[in-house]
């Protein structure tokens, strides 16, 4: 979701971040939501999280927008993931969020409940924004209770990234339809033959656990809380902790020491569950050959997968809803923007941009092929609803799972703590 925040928080987005000054970008002012100059020029504010490369691409895209709309100027601000949401929380509390900002599914209900998000359906009706020409099902990610609170810029789905050389050395060939039993046997085989842990820590990844639950007729979230009970989580975390102790899963202490690099690209694990578009980071960080493998299943078919998305939202407090909508429309539909952004934020969501960008590198081609194959297989479902407080719950799942893996807490205590913190998050 692009939109996936637990993996982003642990890996890519925490690792990066330079100031807007470094890139020559205009810093976002804290006072006032944009303005209108004497000649009728409107200024809107746009904020996002990400790394330097994303910022450069977005800056290039904004230049194209301002050329097409000379009466709209865009002030920009970007941060690392954690810093972005800390700053946004302060801005939202003060009634001064950016006019347009990058968003993810875990934050929609939270900020809609606080009256921060603009229902973009009004701008669709006014002709300032189009929800046509998107890849099937993608726009649903931004819908909450009939309101369009975000428009996707890219889509992704959970995948298993593997170190191909280690898998080949161990004689393991992941195949479509393999089961969890097959996967865990593969992890042991890899460890026994190569002395490399088979996985970097699957049990602390909320979005992976969501897939596992969906395969078993449940889900991580309902619209107002958790969709599983303590016995479910006890089984999941007991299983994961047991594999850490056996050396089959990377010691979380090693994972922490490897940051901001992934333990997969550091050579301390042979596979890692993450969003498919994150695959590019492993080739950049590591010295091996990396690829995508299918999600394990319970029955050989149903993976529980769905399309997630990073998206653009607008502030309900903006003084310039028309201009904000025109900016979003340009950024999600313009083919030239698609060529610039590529798969930085996932597989391009609109058909115009998807058709305009032709990946040339091997990794991007494999990402596109993986998502296309997954879509054609008929396994993709609808994303699980995320209640208000989901972002806090996700952070707790990652943190407590990590503590468990390091032996800082027992399974029973970890489960109790997670449910206590989740309940508080939903009521906040």
Coordinates of C-alpha atoms in Angstrom, one line a residue:
X1 CA 0.0 0.0 0.0
X2 CA 0.9 0.3 -0.4
X3 CA 0.5 0.5 1.0
X4 CA 2.0 -1.9 3.7
X5 CA 3.2 0.0 6.7
X6 CA 4.8 -2.7 9.0
X7 CA 7.4 -3.7 6.4
X8 CA 7.9 -0.1 5.3
X9 CA 8.4 1.1 8.9
X10 CA 11.0 -1.7 9.4
X11 CA 12.8 -1.4 6.2
X12 CA 12.7 1.0 3.2
X13 CA 11.2 4.2 4.5
X14 CA 12.9 4.3 7.8
X15 CA 16.2 4.0 6.0
X16 CA 15.8 7.2 4.0
X17 CA 15.0 10.8 4.2
X18 CA 16.7 14.1 3.3
X19 CA 15.4 17.6 3.8
X20 CA 13.5 19.5 1.3
X21 CA 16.3 22.0 1.2
X22 CA 18.6 19.3 0.0
X23 CA 16.6 18.9 -3.2
X24 CA 15.8 22.5 -3.6
X25 CA 12.1 21.9 -2.8
X26 CA 9.9 24.5 -1.2
X27 CA 9.4 23.9 2.4
X28 CA 5.9 23.5 3.7
X29 CA 4.7 26.4 5.8
X30 CA 3.0 25.5 9.1
X31 CA 0.6 28.4 9.1
X32 CA -2.3 28.6 6.7
X33 CA -3.5 26.2 4.0
X34 CA -2.1 27.7 0.9
X35 CA -3.4 31.0 -0.5
X36 CA -4.4 33.0 -3.5
X37 CA -2.1 35.8 -4.9
X38 CA -3.3 39.0 -6.4
X39 CA -3.1 37.6 -9.9
X40 CA -5.3 34.7 -9.0
X41 CA -2.5 32.1 -8.5
X42 CA -3.4 29.5 -6.0
X43 CA -0.9 27.8 -3.8
X44 CA -1.6 24.3 -2.4
X45 CA 0.5 22.2 0.0
X46 CA 1.5 18.6 -0.8
X47 CA 3.2 16.2 1.7
X48 CA 4.4 12.6 1.4
X49 CA 6.7 10.1 3.0
X50 CA 9.5 8.3 1.2
X51 CA 13.2 8.5 0.2
X52 CA 15.3 10.9 -1.8
X53 CA 14.6 9.1 -5.1
X54 CA 10.9 9.3 -4.6
X55 CA 11.2 13.0 -3.8
X56 CA 13.1 13.7 -7.0
X57 CA 10.5 11.9 -9.1
X58 CA 7.6 13.7 -7.5
X59 CA 9.4 17.0 -7.9
X60 CA 9.7 16.3 -11.6
X61 CA 6.0 15.4 -11.8
X62 CA 5.0 18.6 -10.0
X63 CA 7.0 20.7 -12.6
X64 CA 4.8 19.1 -15.3
X65 CA 1.6 19.9 -13.4
X66 CA 2.6 23.5 -12.8
X67 CA 3.4 23.9 -16.5
X68 CA -0.1 22.6 -17.4
X69 CA -1.8 24.7 -14.6
X70 CA 0.3 27.9 -14.3
X71 CA -2.2 29.4 -11.9
X72 CA -1.6 26.6 -9.3
X73 CA 1.7 26.4 -7.4
X74 CA 2.6 23.4 -5.2
X75 CA 4.6 23.7 -2.0
X76 CA 6.1 20.4 -1.0
X77 CA 7.2 18.6 2.1
X78 CA 8.5 15.0 2.6
X79 CA 9.7 13.0 5.5
X80 CA 10.5 9.4 6.4
X81 CA 7.5 7.3 7.3
X82 CA 7.5 7.8 11.0
X83 CA 8.4 11.5 10.9
X84 CA 5.6 12.1 8.3
X85 CA 2.9 10.7 10.5
X86 CA 4.2 12.5 13.6
X87 CA 4.1 15.8 11.8
X88 CA 0.8 15.1 10.2
X89 CA -0.8 14.2 13.6
X90 CA 0.3 17.6 14.9
X91 CA -1.0 19.4 11.8
X92 CA -4.3 17.6 11.9
X93 CA -4.8 18.3 15.5
X94 CA -4.2 22.0 14.8
X95 CA -6.7 22.0 11.9
X96 CA -3.9 22.7 9.4
X97 CA -3.1 19.5 7.5
X98 CA -1.7 19.7 3.9
X99 CA -4.1 20.3 1.1
X100 CA -3.0 17.0 -0.5
X101 CA -1.0 14.2 1.1
X102 CA 0.1 10.6 0.6
X103 CA -2.1 8.2 2.5
X104 CA -2.6 4.5 3.2
X105 CA -5.6 2.3 4.1
X106 CA -4.7 2.1 7.8
X107 CA -5.3 5.8 8.3
X108 CA -8.6 6.3 6.4
X109 CA -11.1 5.6 9.1
X110 CA -8.9 7.3 11.8
X111 CA -8.7 10.6 10.1
X112 CA -12.2 10.4 8.5
X113 CA -13.6 10.1 12.0
X114 CA -11.7 13.2 13.0
X115 CA -13.1 15.2 10.0
X116 CA -9.7 15.6 8.3
X117 CA -10.4 13.9 5.0
X118 CA -12.3 15.4 2.1
X119 CA -14.9 13.1 0.4
X120 CA -13.6 13.3 -3.1
X121 CA -16.9 12.2 -4.6
X122 CA -17.9 15.9 -4.6
X123 CA -15.0 16.7 -6.9
X124 CA -15.7 13.8 -9.1
X125 CA -19.2 15.1 -9.6
X126 CA -17.8 18.6 -10.3
X127 CA -15.6 17.2 -13.0
X128 CA -12.3 18.0 -11.4
X129 CA -11.3 14.4 -10.7
X130 CA -11.9 11.2 -12.6
X131 CA -12.2 7.7 -11.1
X132 CA -12.4 6.2 -14.5
X133 CA -9.6 4.2 -16.2
X134 CA -8.2 2.4 -13.2
X135 CA -7.1 -1.2 -13.0
X136 CA -9.9 -3.4 -11.8
X137 CA -10.7 -3.0 -8.1
X138 CA -8.0 -0.6 -7.2
X139 CA -10.2 2.4 -6.3
X140 CA -12.1 0.4 -3.8
X141 CA -9.1 0.6 -1.5
X142 CA -9.8 4.3 -1.0
X143 CA -13.5 3.9 -0.2
X144 CA -14.9 4.0 3.3
X145 CA -18.7 3.9 4.0
X146 CA -19.5 5.2 0.5
X147 CA -17.0 8.0 0.7
X148 CA -13.9 8.3 -1.6
X149 CA -11.2 9.3 0.8
X150 CA -8.2 8.5 -1.3
X151 CA -7.3 7.8 -4.9
X152 CA -4.6 5.2 -5.6
X153 CA -1.3 6.1 -7.2
X154 CA -0.1 2.5 -7.3
X155 CA -1.1 -1.0 -6.2
X156 CA 0.8 -3.9 -4.7
X157 CA 0.1 -7.2 -3.1
X158 CA 2.0 -9.3 -0.5
X159 CA 4.6 -11.6 -1.9
X160 CA 7.5 -13.8 -0.8
X161 CA 10.9 -12.5 -1.9
X162 CA 13.6 -15.1 -2.0
X163 CA 17.4 -15.3 -2.3
X164 CA 17.5 -17.4 -5.5
X165 CA 21.0 -18.6 -5.0
X166 CA 20.3 -19.9 -1.5
X167 CA 17.1 -21.6 -2.6
X168 CA 18.9 -23.3 -5.5
X169 CA 21.8 -24.4 -3.3
X170 CA 19.3 -26.0 -0.9
X171 CA 17.4 -27.6 -3.8
X172 CA 14.1 -25.8 -2.9
X173 CA 11.9 -24.8 -5.8
X174 CA 8.8 -22.8 -4.6
X175 CA 5.8 -23.6 -6.7
X176 CA 2.3 -22.1 -7.1
X177 CA -0.1 -23.9 -4.7
X178 CA 2.5 -24.9 -2.1
X179 CA 1.1 -25.1 1.4
X180 CA 2.4 -23.7 4.7
X181 CA 3.6 -27.1 5.6
X182 CA 5.6 -27.1 2.3
X183 CA 7.0 -23.7 3.1
X184 CA 8.1 -24.5 6.7
X185 CA 9.7 -27.8 5.5
X186 CA 11.6 -25.7 2.9
X187 CA 12.8 -23.3 5.7
X188 CA 14.3 -26.3 7.6
X189 CA 15.8 -27.7 4.4
X190 CA 17.5 -24.4 3.7
X191 CA 18.8 -24.1 7.2
X192 CA 20.1 -27.6 7.3
X193 CA 21.8 -27.4 3.9
X194 CA 23.1 -23.8 3.9
X195 CA 23.2 -22.8 7.6
X196 CA 21.2 -19.7 6.6
X197 CA 17.8 -19.2 8.4
X198 CA 15.0 -19.8 5.9
X199 CA 13.0 -16.6 6.8
X200 CA 13.7 -13.3 8.4
X201 CA 10.7 -13.1 10.7
X202 CA 7.3 -13.8 9.2
X203 CA 5.4 -14.0 12.5
X204 CA 5.7 -10.2 13.2
X205 CA 4.3 -9.1 9.9
X206 CA 0.6 -8.0 10.3
X207 CA -0.3 -8.1 6.7
X208 CA 1.0 -11.6 6.3
X209 CA -0.9 -12.8 9.3
X210 CA -4.0 -11.2 7.7
X211 CA -3.5 -13.4 4.7
X212 CA -3.1 -16.5 6.9
X213 CA -6.3 -15.6 8.7
X214 CA -8.2 -14.9 5.5
X215 CA -7.1 -18.4 4.3
X216 CA -8.8 -19.7 7.4
X217 CA -12.1 -17.8 7.0
X218 CA -11.2 -14.9 9.3
X219 CA -9.3 -11.6 8.9
X220 CA -7.0 -9.4 11.0
X221 CA -9.5 -6.6 11.2
X222 CA -13.3 -6.1 11.1
X223 CA -14.7 -2.7 10.6
X224 CA -14.5 -1.9 14.3
X225 CA -11.9 -4.2 15.8
X226 CA -9.9 -7.4 15.5
X227 CA -11.2 -10.4 13.5
X228 CA -9.4 -13.1 15.5
X229 CA -9.1 -14.2 19.1
X230 CA -6.3 -14.8 21.6
X231 CA -6.1 -18.5 20.8
X232 CA -5.4 -17.7 17.1
X233 CA -2.6 -15.4 17.9
X234 CA -1.2 -17.7 20.6
X235 CA -0.8 -20.5 18.0
X236 CA 0.8 -18.1 15.4
X237 CA 3.3 -16.6 17.8
X238 CA 4.1 -19.9 19.5
X239 CA 4.9 -21.4 16.1
X240 CA 7.1 -18.4 15.1
X241 CA 9.0 -18.3 18.3
X242 CA 9.7 -22.0 18.1
X243 CA 11.3 -21.5 14.7
X244 CA 13.4 -18.7 15.9
X245 CA 14.8 -20.9 18.7
X246 CA 15.5 -23.6 16.2
X247 CA 17.5 -21.2 14.0
X248 CA 15.1 -21.7 11.1
X249 CA 14.0 -18.0 11.4
X250 CA 16.5 -15.2 11.7
X251 CA 17.1 -14.0 15.3
X252 CA 15.2 -10.6 15.7
X253 CA 18.4 -9.3 17.4
X254 CA 20.2 -9.8 14.1
X255 CA 17.3 -8.2 12.2
X256 CA 17.6 -5.2 14.4
X257 CA 21.4 -5.0 13.9
X258 CA 21.0 -5.3 10.1
X259 CA 18.7 -2.2 9.9
X260 CA 18.3 -0.2 7.8
X261 CA 19.3 -3.0 5.5
X262 CA 17.1 -6.0 5.3
X263 CA 18.4 -9.3 6.8
X264 CA 17.5 -10.9 3.5
X265 CA 19.9 -8.6 1.5
X266 CA 22.4 -8.9 4.4
X267 CA 22.6 -12.6 3.8
X268 CA 21.1 -13.5 7.2
X269 CA 17.9 -15.0 5.8
X270 CA 16.8 -16.7 2.7
X271 CA 13.3 -15.2 2.3
X272 CA 11.1 -12.4 3.4
X273 CA 7.4 -11.6 3.1
X274 CA 6.8 -8.1 1.9
X275 CA 4.9 -6.0 -0.7
X276 CA 5.8 -7.1 -4.3
X277 CA 7.0 -3.6 -5.3
X278 CA 9.6 -3.6 -2.5
X279 CA 11.6 -6.2 -4.4
X280 CA 13.8 -3.5 -6.0
X281 CA 15.4 -2.7 -2.6
X282 CA 17.0 -6.1 -2.2
X283 CA 18.9 -5.9 -5.5
X284 CA 20.1 -2.4 -4.5
X285 CA 21.2 -3.6 -1.0
X286 CA 22.4 -7.1 -1.5
X287 CA 24.9 -9.0 -3.6
X288 CA 22.8 -12.1 -4.5
X289 CA 20.0 -12.6 -7.0
X290 CA 16.4 -12.1 -5.7
X291 CA 13.0 -13.0 -7.0
X292 CA 9.4 -13.4 -6.2
X293 CA 7.7 -16.6 -5.0
X294 CA 4.1 -17.5 -4.4
X295 CA 2.3 -17.0 -1.0
X296 CA 1.9 -20.4 0.8
X297 CA -1.7 -21.6 1.2
X298 CA -3.8 -23.9 3.3
X299 CA -5.6 -25.6 0.4
X300 CA -3.2 -25.2 -2.5
X301 CA -5.1 -22.3 -4.1
X302 CA -6.5 -19.5 -1.9
X303 CA -3.8 -17.1 -0.8
X304 CA -5.9 -14.5 0.8
X305 CA -4.2 -11.8 -1.3
X306 CA -5.7 -8.5 -2.3
X307 CA -4.5 -5.3 -3.9
X308 CA -3.4 -2.6 -1.5
X309 CA -2.4 0.9 -2.5
X310 CA -0.7 4.1 -1.6
X311 CA -3.1 6.9 -2.4
X312 CA -3.5 10.6 -2.5
X313 CA -6.0 12.2 -0.1
X314 CA -7.2 15.8 0.3
X315 CA -7.9 17.8 3.4
X316 CA -11.4 18.6 4.4
X317 CA -10.0 21.9 5.6
X318 CA -8.5 22.9 2.3
X319 CA -9.4 26.4 1.0
X320 CA -8.9 25.1 -2.6
X321 CA -10.7 21.8 -3.1
X322 CA -11.0 22.2 -6.9
X323 CA -7.3 22.8 -7.3
X324 CA -6.4 19.9 -4.9
X325 CA -8.6 17.6 -6.9
X326 CA -7.1 18.8 -10.2
X327 CA -3.7 18.1 -8.8
X328 CA -4.7 14.5 -7.7
X329 CA -6.2 13.9 -11.0
X330 CA -3.1 14.9 -12.9
X331 CA -0.8 12.9 -10.6
X332 CA -2.8 9.7 -11.0
X333 CA -3.7 9.9 -14.7
X334 CA -1.0 11.8 -16.6
X335 CA 1.0 9.3 -18.7
X336 CA 4.2 11.4 -18.4
X337 CA 3.9 11.2 -14.6
X338 CA 3.6 7.4 -14.9
X339 CA 6.8 7.3 -16.9
X340 CA 8.6 9.4 -14.3
X341 CA 7.3 7.5 -11.2
X342 CA 7.5 4.0 -12.5
X343 CA 6.9 1.4 -9.8
X344 CA 8.3 3.5 -7.0
X345 CA 4.9 3.4 -5.2
X346 CA 3.6 0.1 -6.6
X347 CA 2.3 -1.0 -9.9
X348 CA 0.8 2.1 -11.5
X349 CA -2.9 2.2 -10.7
X350 CA -4.5 4.0 -13.6
X351 CA -4.5 2.4 -17.0
X352 CA -3.1 5.5 -18.7
X353 CA 0.0 5.4 -16.5
X354 CA 0.3 1.6 -16.5
X355 CA 0.4 1.6 -20.3
X356 CA 2.9 4.5 -20.4
X357 CA 5.6 2.9 -18.3
X358 CA 7.5 0.1 -19.8
X359 CA 9.9 -1.5 -17.3
X360 CA 13.3 -2.3 -18.7
X361 CA 15.1 -3.7 -15.7
X362 CA 14.7 -7.4 -14.7
X363 CA 13.3 -6.7 -11.3
X364 CA 10.5 -4.3 -12.4
X365 CA 9.5 -6.8 -15.1
X366 CA 9.3 -9.6 -12.6
X367 CA 7.2 -7.4 -10.3
X368 CA 4.8 -6.6 -13.1
X369 CA 4.6 -10.2 -14.2
X370 CA 4.0 -11.4 -10.6
X371 CA 1.1 -9.0 -10.1
X372 CA -0.4 -9.7 -13.5
X373 CA -0.2 -13.5 -12.9
X374 CA -1.7 -13.1 -9.4
X375 CA -4.6 -11.1 -10.8
X376 CA -5.3 -13.6 -13.6
X377 CA -5.2 -16.5 -11.2
X378 CA -8.5 -15.4 -9.6
X379 CA -7.3 -15.5 -6.0
X380 CA -7.4 -11.7 -5.3
X381 CA -10.1 -10.6 -2.9
X382 CA -11.2 -7.3 -1.4
X383 CA -9.0 -5.7 1.2
X384 CA -9.9 -6.2 4.8
X385 CA -11.6 -3.1 6.3
X386 CA -9.3 -1.2 8.6
X387 CA -10.9 0.4 11.7
X388 CA -9.8 3.6 13.3
X389 CA -6.6 2.9 15.3
X390 CA -5.4 0.3 12.8
X391 CA -2.0 2.1 12.4
X392 CA -1.4 1.9 16.2
X393 CA -2.4 -1.8 16.2
X394 CA 0.0 -2.6 13.4
X395 CA 2.9 -0.9 15.2
X396 CA 2.1 -2.9 18.3
X397 CA 2.0 -6.1 16.4
X398 CA 5.4 -5.5 14.9
X399 CA 7.0 -4.3 18.2
X400 CA 5.5 -7.0 20.5
X401 CA 6.3 -9.7 17.9
X402 CA 9.9 -8.5 17.8
X403 CA 10.1 -8.6 21.6
X404 CA 8.7 -12.1 21.7
X405 CA 11.3 -13.3 19.1
X406 CA 14.1 -11.8 21.2
X407 CA 12.9 -13.6 24.3
X408 CA 11.9 -10.4 26.1
X409 CA 8.4 -11.7 26.8
X410 CA 6.5 -15.0 26.9
X411 CA 3.9 -15.8 24.3
X412 CA 1.0 -15.6 26.8
X413 CA 2.1 -12.2 28.0
X414 CA 2.8 -11.0 24.4
X415 CA -0.7 -12.0 23.3
X416 CA -2.3 -10.4 26.4
X417 CA -0.3 -7.2 25.9
X418 CA -1.3 -7.0 22.2
X419 CA -5.0 -7.4 22.8
X420 CA -4.9 -4.8 25.6
X421 CA -3.1 -2.2 23.4
X422 CA -5.4 -2.9 20.5
X423 CA -8.5 -2.3 22.6
X424 CA -7.0 1.0 23.8
X425 CA -6.2 2.0 20.2
X426 CA -9.7 1.3 18.9
X427 CA -11.2 3.4 21.7
X428 CA -8.8 6.3 21.4

